[in-house]
XYZ file of N, CA and C in Angstrom:
825
model
N 8.827 -37.690 8.196
C 10.017 -38.124 8.927
C 9.810 -39.573 9.377
N 10.857 -40.386 9.177
C 10.811 -41.798 9.568
C 11.941 -42.056 10.555
N 11.652 -42.770 11.658
C 12.666 -43.068 12.655
C 12.460 -44.467 13.236
N 13.460 -44.936 13.921
C 13.412 -46.267 14.537
C 13.767 -46.132 16.014
N 12.941 -46.769 16.862
C 13.176 -46.771 18.303
C 13.502 -48.214 18.703
N 14.786 -48.492 19.081
C 15.229 -49.861 19.344
C 15.718 -49.996 20.781
N 15.304 -51.112 21.446
C 15.778 -51.449 22.784
C 16.188 -52.926 22.804
N 17.205 -53.198 23.548
C 17.679 -54.576 23.657
C 17.763 -54.966 25.134
N 17.546 -56.250 25.415
C 17.649 -56.780 26.789
C 18.617 -57.967 26.797
N 19.295 -58.165 27.914
C 20.287 -59.238 28.023
C 19.689 -60.582 28.371
N 18.404 -60.688 28.540
C 17.787 -61.972 28.885
C 16.523 -62.172 28.058
N 16.220 -63.423 27.809
C 15.050 -63.769 26.997
C 13.779 -63.526 27.792
N 12.740 -62.978 27.104
C 11.445 -62.772 27.740
C 11.403 -61.595 28.684
N 12.437 -60.709 28.585
C 12.463 -59.564 29.492
C 11.288 -58.626 29.233
N 10.928 -58.444 27.934
C 9.845 -57.527 27.569
C 8.516 -58.259 27.611
N 7.760 -58.071 28.695
C 6.416 -58.646 28.732
C 5.436 -57.710 28.029
N 4.181 -58.143 27.951
C 3.186 -57.359 27.212
C 2.984 -55.976 27.817
N 2.969 -55.876 29.113
C 2.760 -54.581 29.761
C 3.897 -53.617 29.432
N 5.155 -54.126 29.467
C 6.296 -53.283 29.177
C 6.326 -52.883 27.702
N 5.956 -53.843 26.854
C 5.906 -53.538 25.411
C 4.875 -52.431 25.129
N 3.715 -52.544 25.809
C 2.676 -51.534 25.621
C 3.156 -50.165 26.106
N 3.863 -50.168 27.256
C 4.396 -48.917 27.787
C 5.425 -48.308 26.843
N 6.312 -49.162 26.287
C 7.321 -48.666 25.355
C 6.686 -48.152 24.063
N 5.612 -48.796 23.623
C 4.904 -48.334 22.425
C 4.313 -46.950 22.646
N 3.719 -46.713 23.824
C 3.186 -45.392 24.143
C 4.311 -44.355 24.189
N 5.465 -44.772 24.774
C 6.603 -43.868 24.837
C 7.090 -43.503 23.438
N 7.180 -44.495 22.572
C 7.610 -44.252 21.194
C 6.630 -43.327 20.479
N 5.326 -43.540 20.744
C 4.310 -42.673 20.130
C 4.449 -41.240 20.611
N 4.695 -41.071 21.933
C 4.872 -39.728 22.478
C 6.100 -39.042 21.889
N 7.200 -39.808 21.764
C 8.417 -39.233 21.177
C 8.170 -38.835 19.727
N 7.465 -39.700 18.999
C 7.154 -39.409 17.597
C 6.306 -38.145 17.469
N 5.292 -38.025 18.352
C 4.428 -36.838 18.328
C 5.228 -35.575 18.628
N 6.119 -35.676 19.635
C 6.924 -34.516 20.007
C 7.847 -34.099 18.874
N 8.456 -35.083 18.198
C 9.343 -34.772 17.086
C 8.583 -34.151 15.915
N 7.385 -34.698 15.632
C 6.571 -34.141 14.549
C 6.150 -32.707 14.858
N 5.765 -32.472 16.126
C 5.362 -31.118 16.522
C 6.544 -30.163 16.448
N 7.712 -30.647 16.881
C 8.908 -29.813 16.799
C 9.206 -29.451 15.351
N 9.083 -30.458 14.459
C 9.333 -30.199 13.040
C 8.316 -29.221 12.469
N 7.030 -29.393 12.840
C 5.989 -28.486 12.359
C 6.216 -27.068 12.870
N 6.596 -26.949 14.158
C 6.867 -25.635 14.725
C 8.055 -24.972 14.031
N 9.055 -25.774 13.714
C 10.223 -25.236 13.032
C 9.854 -24.745 11.636
N 9.037 -25.555 10.935
C 8.573 -25.126 9.602
C 7.738 -23.849 9.712
N 6.891 -23.775 10.744
C 6.066 -22.584 10.912
C 6.924 -21.355 11.181
N 7.938 -21.528 12.061
C 8.812 -20.394 12.356
C 9.566 -19.938 11.107
N 10.030 -20.902 10.315
C 10.735 -20.536 9.089
C 9.794 -19.835 8.107
N 8.558 -20.367 7.999
C 7.584 -19.744 7.103
C 7.247 -18.321 7.553
N 7.086 -18.125 8.877
C 6.794 -16.780 9.384
C 7.963 -15.841 9.133
N 9.191 -16.357 9.312
C 10.365 -15.524 9.056
C 10.456 -15.156 7.578
N 10.171 -16.127 6.690
C 10.180 -15.849 5.246
C 9.108 -14.827 4.885
N 7.928 -14.947 5.513
C 6.846 -14.004 5.245
C 7.221 -12.600 5.695
N 7.810 -12.489 6.903
C 8.235 -11.173 7.384
C 9.280 -10.569 6.452
N 10.206 -11.392 5.987
C 11.237 -10.902 5.078
C 10.626 -10.442 3.756
N 9.657 -11.220 3.247
C 9.002 -10.847 1.989
C 8.224 -9.549 2.134
N 7.530 -9.395 3.268
C 6.768 -8.162 3.503
C 7.706 -6.963 3.620
N 8.848 -7.167 4.285
C 9.814 -6.073 4.411
C 10.334 -5.659 3.039
N 10.625 -6.659 2.183
C 11.092 -6.338 0.830
C 9.995 -5.637 0.032
N 8.748 -6.098 0.208
C 7.625 -5.483 -0.496
C 7.454 -4.020 -0.092
N 7.552 -3.748 1.225
C 7.443 -2.370 1.692
C 8.594 -1.519 1.159
N 9.776 -2.120 1.087
C 10.924 -1.384 0.563
C 10.716 -1.024 -0.906
N 10.219 -1.993 -1.676
C 9.944 -1.723 -3.092
C 8.852 -0.666 -3.239
N 7.796 -0.763 -2.427
C 6.710 0.214 -2.486
C 7.218 1.613 -2.167
N 8.074 1.706 -1.138
C 8.625 3.012 -0.775
C 9.464 3.586 -1.911
N 10.249 2.727 -2.561
C 11.063 3.208 -3.686
C 10.175 3.667 -4.838
N 9.112 2.904 -5.124
C 8.204 3.278 -6.206
C 7.531 4.615 -5.925
N 7.105 4.815 -4.679
C 6.480 6.088 -4.326
C 7.496 7.227 -4.455
N 8.741 6.970 -4.043
C 9.776 7.995 -4.191
C 10.028 8.340 -5.648
N 10.092 7.324 -6.495
C 10.278 7.563 -7.935
C 9.087 8.327 -8.499
N 7.889 7.965 -8.061
C 6.677 8.647 -8.520
C 6.705 10.124 -8.142
N 7.103 10.424 -6.910
C 7.155 11.819 -6.485
C 8.213 12.595 -7.263
N 9.354 11.974 -7.523
C 10.384 12.645 -8.329
C 9.862 12.941 -9.730
N 9.133 11.990 -10.305
C 8.587 12.190 -11.645
C 7.503 13.265 -11.638
N 6.685 13.281 -10.595
C 5.679 14.334 -10.471
C 6.356 15.709 -10.409
N 7.424 15.802 -9.632
C 8.131 17.079 -9.493
C 8.693 17.521 -10.851
N 9.277 16.576 -11.587
C 9.854 16.921 -12.899
C 8.770 17.351 -13.876
N 7.658 16.596 -13.928
C 6.582 16.943 -14.843
C 5.971 18.297 -14.505
N 5.776 18.550 -13.215
C 5.211 19.833 -12.799
C 6.130 20.976 -13.220
N 7.423 20.801 -13.058
C 8.373 21.845 -13.454
C 8.350 22.052 -14.968
N 8.313 20.942 -15.736
C 8.279 21.072 -17.195
C 6.996 21.750 -17.661
N 5.876 21.378 -17.066
C 4.615 22.008 -17.450
C 4.640 23.506 -17.173
N 5.137 23.865 -15.992
C 5.131 25.275 -15.599
C 6.171 26.085 -16.368
N 7.380 25.576 -16.453
C 8.470 26.364 -17.022
C 8.474 26.358 -18.544
N 8.243 25.215 -19.156
C 8.360 25.114 -20.615
C 7.023 25.345 -21.310
N 6.075 24.443 -21.077
C 4.790 24.542 -21.772
C 4.051 25.799 -21.349
N 4.053 26.092 -20.063
C 3.357 27.278 -19.581
C 3.923 28.556 -20.190
N 5.246 28.673 -20.233
C 5.854 29.879 -20.802
C 5.595 29.978 -22.298
N 5.628 28.855 -22.999
C 5.347 28.877 -24.438
C 3.912 29.313 -24.715
N 2.967 28.812 -23.936
C 1.574 29.219 -24.108
C 1.392 30.704 -23.807
N 2.117 31.202 -22.821
C 2.049 32.623 -22.506
C 2.553 33.463 -23.681
N 3.640 33.027 -24.306
C 4.170 33.756 -25.460
C 3.195 33.711 -26.635
N 2.559 32.548 -26.857
C 1.570 32.446 -27.930
C 0.427 33.426 -27.694
N -0.039 33.500 -26.464
C -1.128 34.419 -26.132
C -0.706 35.866 -26.368
N 0.512 36.223 -25.968
C 0.992 37.592 -26.154
C 1.087 37.940 -27.641
N 1.622 37.009 -28.437
C 1.743 37.242 -29.883
C 0.370 37.409 -30.519
N -0.573 36.558 -30.137
C -1.913 36.650 -30.708
C -2.584 37.977 -30.355
N -2.459 38.384 -29.111
C -3.058 39.653 -28.705
C -2.403 40.826 -29.428
N -1.083 40.708 -29.680
C -0.398 41.765 -30.422
C -0.838 41.837 -31.875
N -1.200 40.694 -32.447
C -1.624 40.657 -33.848
C -2.964 41.357 -34.064
N -3.747 41.498 -33.018
C -5.071 42.102 -33.186
C -4.979 43.548 -33.662
N -3.885 44.221 -33.313
C -3.759 45.635 -33.679
C -3.554 45.820 -35.179
N -3.066 44.764 -35.869
C -2.745 44.894 -37.292
C -3.695 44.089 -38.181
N -4.718 43.508 -37.592
C -5.609 42.648 -38.367
C -6.911 43.364 -38.686
N -7.628 42.833 -39.706
C -8.938 43.355 -40.098
C -9.991 42.869 -39.114
N -11.221 43.365 -39.275
C -12.289 43.065 -38.320
C -12.578 41.588 -38.169
N -12.755 40.838 -39.305
C -13.059 39.411 -39.218
C -11.915 38.620 -38.618
N -10.696 39.012 -38.973
C -9.528 38.306 -38.453
C -9.373 38.533 -36.945
N -9.775 39.698 -36.478
C -9.653 39.982 -35.047
C -10.461 39.008 -34.207
N -11.661 38.653 -34.706
C -12.480 37.691 -33.959
C -11.786 36.344 -33.872
N -11.196 35.894 -34.975
C -10.502 34.602 -34.981
C -9.263 34.644 -34.075
N -8.535 35.752 -34.147
C -7.347 35.888 -33.300
C -7.749 35.925 -31.825
N -8.833 36.651 -31.535
C -9.306 36.718 -30.147
C -9.716 35.335 -29.639
N -10.382 34.546 -30.495
C -10.777 33.189 -30.109
C -9.553 32.313 -29.857
N -8.546 32.442 -30.742
C -7.315 31.661 -30.556
C -6.617 32.056 -29.263
N -6.629 33.353 -28.942
C -6.010 33.815 -27.690
C -6.760 33.262 -26.483
N -8.085 33.206 -26.579
C -8.873 32.631 -25.478
C -8.552 31.154 -25.287
N -8.409 30.415 -26.399
C -8.054 28.989 -26.309
C -6.689 28.825 -25.651
N -5.723 29.665 -26.065
C -4.389 29.602 -25.458
C -4.454 29.909 -23.970
N -5.297 30.884 -23.602
C -5.414 31.257 -22.190
C -6.034 30.124 -21.368
N -7.089 29.502 -21.886
C -7.714 28.379 -21.158
C -6.759 27.207 -21.035
N -6.013 26.952 -22.105
C -5.029 25.865 -22.053
C -3.941 26.183 -21.035
N -3.520 27.433 -20.980
C -2.503 27.845 -20.005
C -3.001 27.645 -18.586
N -4.252 28.014 -18.331
C -4.813 27.834 -16.998
C -4.879 26.356 -16.629
N -5.233 25.525 -17.593
C -5.306 24.082 -17.336
C -3.921 23.496 -17.063
N -2.932 23.943 -17.823
C -1.559 23.477 -17.614
C -1.076 23.866 -16.227
N -1.370 25.090 -15.803
C -0.971 25.523 -14.462
C -1.664 24.707 -13.379
N -2.954 24.409 -13.600
C -3.682 23.597 -12.622
C -3.096 22.195 -12.529
N -2.750 21.607 -13.686
C -2.135 20.277 -13.691
C -0.786 20.301 -12.984
N -0.024 21.368 -13.198
C 1.276 21.488 -12.555
C 1.141 21.523 -11.044
N 0.165 22.299 -10.564
C -0.052 22.397 -9.115
C -0.540 21.070 -8.556
N -1.418 20.379 -9.301
C -1.938 19.092 -8.829
C -0.837 18.050 -8.759
N 0.057 18.062 -9.729
C 1.165 17.111 -9.719
C 2.106 17.361 -8.548
N 2.435 18.612 -8.328
C 3.369 18.950 -7.239
C 3.171 20.404 -6.854
N 2.374 20.684 -5.824
C 2.106 22.076 -5.455
C 3.392 22.793 -5.059
N 3.659 23.958 -5.622
C 4.909 24.661 -5.273
C 4.973 25.037 -3.805
N 3.798 25.245 -3.164
C 3.820 25.604 -1.744
C 4.458 24.511 -0.900
N 4.313 23.247 -1.326
C 4.847 22.136 -0.535
C 6.364 22.207 -0.458
N 7.009 22.607 -1.560
C 8.467 22.711 -1.573
C 8.946 24.062 -1.056
N 8.189 25.115 -1.361
C 8.665 26.472 -1.044
C 8.250 26.953 0.345
N 7.028 26.592 0.776
C 6.488 27.148 2.021
C 6.238 26.102 3.102
N 6.029 24.845 2.720
C 5.805 23.810 3.711
C 4.414 23.194 3.638
N 4.157 22.267 4.557
C 2.945 21.451 4.520
C 1.680 22.258 4.770
N 1.681 23.085 5.803
C 0.446 23.804 6.166
C -0.028 24.725 5.039
N 0.818 25.597 4.468
C 0.349 26.421 3.348
C -0.109 25.596 2.150
N 0.579 24.472 1.895
C 0.193 23.629 0.764
C -1.184 23.023 0.978
N -1.453 22.535 2.186
C -2.773 21.971 2.482
C -3.855 23.042 2.402
N -3.583 24.206 2.969
C -4.576 25.284 2.961
C -4.908 25.704 1.524
N -3.877 25.879 0.700
C -4.099 26.315 -0.678
C -4.836 25.253 -1.485
N -4.441 23.989 -1.321
C -5.085 22.918 -2.086
C -6.549 22.762 -1.680
N -6.820 22.818 -0.393
C -8.202 22.701 0.077
C -9.050 23.846 -0.474
N -8.530 25.079 -0.373
C -9.298 26.224 -0.835
C -9.579 26.175 -2.326
N -8.545 25.882 -3.128
C -8.730 25.855 -4.580
C -9.667 24.734 -5.013
N -9.475 23.548 -4.445
C -10.286 22.401 -4.844
C -11.743 22.592 -4.474
N -12.000 23.033 -3.253
C -13.386 23.201 -2.802
C -14.078 24.373 -3.499
N -13.317 25.404 -3.836
C -13.915 26.536 -4.551
C -14.429 26.086 -5.925
N -13.634 25.292 -6.638
C -14.060 24.800 -7.949
C -15.216 23.815 -7.824
N -15.267 23.068 -6.721
C -16.321 22.067 -6.540
C -17.580 22.641 -5.910
N -17.541 23.894 -5.466
C -18.701 24.497 -4.828
C -18.978 23.951 -3.442
N -17.924 23.616 -2.703
C -18.053 23.059 -1.354
C -17.432 24.037 -0.353
N -18.102 24.256 0.773
C -17.535 25.094 1.837
C -16.344 24.373 2.471
N -15.303 25.103 2.725
C -14.082 24.494 3.260
C -13.621 25.229 4.504
N -13.180 24.465 5.495
C -12.586 25.021 6.708
C -11.260 24.313 6.959
N -10.246 25.096 7.281
C -8.924 24.535 7.564
C -8.497 24.946 8.960
N -8.089 23.968 9.754
C -7.666 24.206 11.133
C -6.302 23.551 11.339
N -5.355 24.308 11.875
C -4.023 23.767 12.154
C -3.526 24.305 13.480
N -2.883 23.454 14.257
C -2.294 23.885 15.519
C -1.209 24.928 15.282
N -1.111 25.869 16.184
C -0.018 26.829 16.132
C 1.299 26.124 16.489
N 2.356 26.544 15.843
C 3.668 26.005 16.182
C 3.855 24.537 15.837
N 3.204 24.074 14.772
C 3.398 22.685 14.358
C 4.859 22.455 13.990
N 5.427 21.324 14.417
C 6.808 21.037 14.009
C 6.878 20.788 12.512
N 7.981 21.171 11.920
C 8.165 20.960 10.485
C 8.526 19.488 10.245
N 7.670 18.741 9.538
C 7.942 17.315 9.354
C 8.997 17.078 8.281
N 9.647 15.928 8.294
C 10.553 15.570 7.196
C 9.805 15.541 5.870
N 10.536 15.638 4.781
C 9.907 15.732 3.458
C 9.008 14.535 3.175
N 9.462 13.323 3.507
C 8.652 12.144 3.191
C 7.343 12.134 3.975
N 7.372 12.597 5.233
C 6.143 12.662 6.026
C 5.218 13.742 5.477
N 5.778 14.883 5.097
C 4.970 15.971 4.535
C 4.290 15.523 3.247
N 5.030 14.833 2.391
C 4.451 14.355 1.131
C 3.355 13.334 1.404
N 3.624 12.415 2.341
C 2.610 11.417 2.697
C 1.336 12.083 3.192
N 1.487 13.037 4.079
C 0.339 13.740 4.642
C -0.443 14.466 3.550
N 0.268 15.167 2.669
C -0.404 15.920 1.605
C -1.128 14.984 0.645
N -0.484 13.900 0.229
C -1.096 12.999 -0.754
C -2.339 12.313 -0.181
N -2.304 11.954 1.091
C -3.482 11.341 1.708
C -4.622 12.351 1.761
N -4.322 13.594 2.140
C -5.357 14.635 2.152
C -5.902 14.863 0.747
N -5.023 14.858 -0.239
C -5.428 15.068 -1.635
C -6.368 13.960 -2.101
N -6.018 12.719 -1.831
C -6.847 11.593 -2.254
C -8.169 11.570 -1.501
N -8.129 11.835 -0.196
C -9.362 11.849 0.593
C -10.311 12.937 0.102
N -9.778 14.108 -0.219
C -10.614 15.196 -0.711
C -11.195 14.862 -2.084
N -10.399 14.226 -2.941
C -10.910 13.800 -4.248
C -12.078 12.831 -4.079
N -11.959 11.915 -3.120
C -13.050 10.956 -2.881
C -14.317 11.665 -2.404
N -14.156 12.676 -1.557
C -15.319 13.439 -1.082
C -16.033 14.092 -2.263
N -15.267 14.728 -3.123
C -15.859 15.447 -4.250
C -16.537 14.487 -5.221
N -15.935 13.325 -5.443
C -16.484 12.390 -6.427
C -17.691 11.617 -5.913
N -17.677 11.261 -4.626
C -18.648 10.277 -4.164
C -19.560 10.730 -3.023
N -19.159 11.718 -2.232
C -19.856 11.957 -0.963
C -21.122 12.795 -1.105
N -21.208 13.626 -2.136
C -22.334 14.545 -2.213
C -22.335 15.533 -1.060
N -21.151 15.953 -0.623
C -21.020 16.822 0.546
C -21.188 18.288 0.166
N -21.577 19.094 1.155
C -21.658 20.539 0.980
C -20.570 21.264 1.763
N -19.896 20.572 2.678
C -18.860 21.208 3.497
C -17.842 20.168 3.937
N -16.592 20.602 4.061
C -15.523 19.740 4.569
C -14.693 20.538 5.572
N -14.101 19.805 6.508
C -13.198 20.403 7.492
C -11.899 19.601 7.471
N -10.798 20.289 7.232
C -9.481 19.659 7.239
C -8.714 20.163 8.450
N -8.271 19.239 9.296
C -7.533 19.602 10.508
C -6.157 18.951 10.500
N -5.182 19.691 10.992
C -3.834 19.164 11.170
C -3.406 19.468 12.597
N -3.201 18.401 13.381
C -2.850 18.536 14.794
C -1.512 17.853 15.071
N -0.964 18.174 16.240
C 0.244 17.507 16.718
C -0.006 17.038 18.137
N 0.165 15.727 18.359
C -0.069 15.170 19.694
C 0.763 13.909 19.871
N 1.371 13.800 21.030
C 2.123 12.598 21.419
C 3.126 12.179 20.342
N 3.853 13.164 19.840
C 4.926 12.870 18.897
C 4.475 12.504 17.499
N 3.245 12.838 17.133
C 2.740 12.453 15.815
C 1.895 13.568 15.211
N 1.917 13.664 13.883
C 0.981 14.510 13.156
C -0.328 13.750 12.983
N -1.439 14.442 13.206
C -2.753 13.825 13.035
C -3.535 14.664 12.032
N -3.794 14.063 10.875
C -4.550 14.724 9.819
C -5.959 14.150 9.792
N -6.948 15.028 9.759
C -8.346 14.598 9.741
C -9.100 15.376 8.674
N -9.854 14.654 7.833
C -10.728 15.285 6.844
C -12.150 14.787 7.083
N -13.051 15.707 7.445
C -14.443 15.366 7.719
C -15.345 16.032 6.687
N -16.421 15.330 6.312
C -17.391 15.904 5.385
C -18.796 15.635 5.904
N -19.775 16.333 5.333
C -21.168 16.161 5.743
C -21.970 15.417 4.674
N -21.304 14.536 3.938
C -21.948 13.831 2.835
C -22.765 12.630 3.262
N -23.040 11.762 2.302
C -23.946 10.636 2.523
C -23.294 9.470 3.261
N -21.978 9.467 3.349
C -21.290 8.367 4.033
C -21.158 7.139 3.152
N -20.455 6.137 3.660
C -20.264 4.891 2.906
C -19.901 3.781 3.873
N -19.947 2.561 3.382
C -19.634 1.386 4.200
C -18.113 1.248 4.288
N -17.541 1.692 5.398
C -16.085 1.694 5.542
C -15.513 0.281 5.541
N -16.197 -0.660 6.200
C -15.701 -2.042 6.254
C -15.642 -2.641 4.852
N -16.692 -2.409 4.058
C -16.700 -2.927 2.692
C -15.616 -2.260 1.854
N -15.378 -0.973 2.114
C -14.337 -0.263 1.372
C -12.955 -0.824 1.683
N -12.681 -1.123 2.954
C -11.392 -1.714 3.315
C -11.260 -3.127 2.752
N -12.364 -3.875 2.725
C -12.326 -5.207 2.121
C -12.015 -5.087 0.633
N -12.608 -4.091 -0.016
C -12.308 -3.865 -1.421
C -10.867 -3.448 -1.629
N -10.332 -2.654 -0.706
C -8.932 -2.248 -0.796
C -8.006 -3.451 -0.688
N -8.365 -4.400 0.189
C -7.547 -5.606 0.337
C -7.539 -6.428 -0.948
N -8.643 -6.369 -1.710
C -8.706 -7.094 -2.985
C -8.167 -6.270 -4.138
N -7.784 -5.021 -3.859
C -7.232 -4.173 -4.897
C -8.264 -3.468 -5.737
N -9.544 -3.451 -5.296
C -10.596 -2.812 -6.090
C -10.795 -1.351 -5.707
N -10.399 -0.965 -4.510
C -10.534 0.431 -4.073
C -9.137 1.049 -4.054
N -8.695 1.522 -5.220
C -7.305 1.954 -5.354
C -7.003 3.201 -4.543
N -7.986 4.113 -4.429
C -7.745 5.322 -3.652
C -7.485 5.020 -2.197
N -8.345 4.196 -1.605
C -8.168 3.823 -0.205
C -6.905 2.991 -0.029
N -6.631 2.109 -0.993
C -5.417 1.292 -0.930
C -4.172 2.174 -0.958
N -4.185 3.211 -1.801
C -3.041 4.122 -1.876
C -2.832 4.858 -0.554
N -3.922 5.357 0.044
C -3.807 6.059 1.324
C -3.287 5.119 2.407
N -3.815 3.907 2.441
C -3.416 2.934 3.463
C -1.948 2.560 3.310
N -1.509 2.353 2.068
C -0.118 1.972 1.818
C 0.833 3.108 2.205
N 0.479 4.339 1.862
C 1.330 5.470 2.216
C 1.449 5.612 3.734
N 0.322 5.472 4.426
C 0.359 5.589 5.882
C 1.216 4.488 6.497
N 1.066 3.267 6.015
C 1.836 2.135 6.548
C 3.331 2.327 6.324
N 3.714 2.748 5.110
C 5.129 2.937 4.801
C 5.755 4.038 5.654
N 4.941 4.993 6.078
C 5.447 6.067 6.940
C 5.403 5.684 8.413
N 5.016 4.443 8.714
C 4.936 3.997 10.102
C 3.692 4.464 10.813
N 2.684 4.928 10.068
C 1.463 5.439 10.678
C 0.288 4.506 10.502
N -0.895 5.025 10.776
C -2.108 4.223 10.609
C -3.222 5.103 10.047
N -4.067 4.469 9.256
C -5.185 5.147 8.619
C -6.484 4.626 9.218
N -7.392 5.549 9.560
C -8.703 5.182 10.085
C -9.775 5.865 9.246
N -10.854 5.133 8.994
C -11.987 5.689 8.259
C -13.239 5.460 9.084
N -13.972 6.532 9.336
C -15.199 6.443 10.124
C -16.349 6.998 9.290
N -17.435 6.226 9.230
C -18.584 6.678 8.456
C -19.831 5.979 8.949
N -20.950 6.671 8.868
C -22.240 6.118 9.264
C -23.257 6.394 8.156
N -23.235 5.555 7.114
C -24.133 5.814 5.979
C -25.608 5.772 6.355
N -25.970 4.954 7.345
C -27.380 4.870 7.733
C -27.872 6.199 8.297
N -27.018 6.896 9.041
C -27.399 8.186 9.620
C -27.097 9.362 8.682
N -26.438 9.073 7.550
C -26.034 10.124 6.605
C -25.318 11.249 7.352
N -24.434 10.840 8.242
C -23.734 11.803 9.098
C -22.344 12.130 8.569
N -22.090 11.813 7.310
C -20.793 12.132 6.738
C -19.729 11.104 7.066
N -18.501 11.461 6.785
C -17.375 10.539 6.974
C -16.167 11.298 7.499
N -15.236 10.543 8.040
C -13.966 11.114 8.479
C -12.840 10.169 8.089
N -11.809 10.732 7.481
C -10.568 10.019 7.209
C -9.511 10.619 8.120
N -8.896 9.772 8.920
C -7.896 10.246 9.887
C -6.624 9.418 9.714
N -5.501 10.111 9.652
C -4.218 9.430 9.564
C -3.298 9.979 10.644
N -2.613 9.060 11.320
C -1.655 9.419 12.366
C -0.263 9.037 11.881
N 0.635 10.032 11.833
C 1.977 9.822 11.288
C 3.015 10.213 12.342
N 3.708 9.242 12.919
C 4.725 9.580 13.922
C 5.879 10.369 13.299
N 6.385 11.339 14.063
C 7.516 12.125 13.597
C 8.801 11.583 14.214
N 9.803 11.284 13.401
C 11.064 10.754 13.937
C 11.685 11.719 14.941
N 12.091 11.169 16.065
C 12.760 11.975 17.078
C 11.845 12.773 17.972
N 10.517 12.754 17.674
C 9.581 13.506 18.502
C 9.245 12.709 19.755
N 8.878 13.416 20.814
C 8.520 12.765 22.069
C 7.119 13.155 22.453
């Protein structure tokens, strides 16, 4: 910014050196104030643009997660209703063929039926992982209990589930957020923690759902994990953090790898209209 500060006097020699020096300081002060005002204005505009960009980013993220959940629901239904039923029919036909086949053929038919059965079980497991039917049919608590039990049973980990009596029924988006965070946290325990036991708790306090998953594994550097999430290298933690933020909640991770005292993932999700 360029400006001019002009003063005129009606008599010659009115501006002596002292007055000129004083006016120069005044001009410098005015210039500094104007520059600071301009910088502050630019900063305010930049902050407003940043807030607007972040709001748009969160809106896009929320839409993407919604589209993802809709696609998961569709795929789970197709796997269960179409592919699952077709595999069941193949298994029934193969088992029926055994009555009319010779001895050598029976072994081959039996093997084919076993393959169809294993594939059917895998398809059903994928369907449940994509979108557990309990979440839509029975609600959050049964879905969490069933997922924890099935996952830990296959992984050989002891599981405990604790939920407050009379938990309020959360909106669908909060229930999905809560379930997906628990799902991702449990997957991380199984893959990385070396744990023998986990405890999943669902509480209600001060108008919010509080989900906690604790394990007795080796622990990890939580600060480094969050730093990695900020760089996009820890996608699981980044996904949990983004889901919690979009739901207006907060995600906390506590771990003490030096003491090998396990880890805890805790998410607090406010419920709309709750007090």
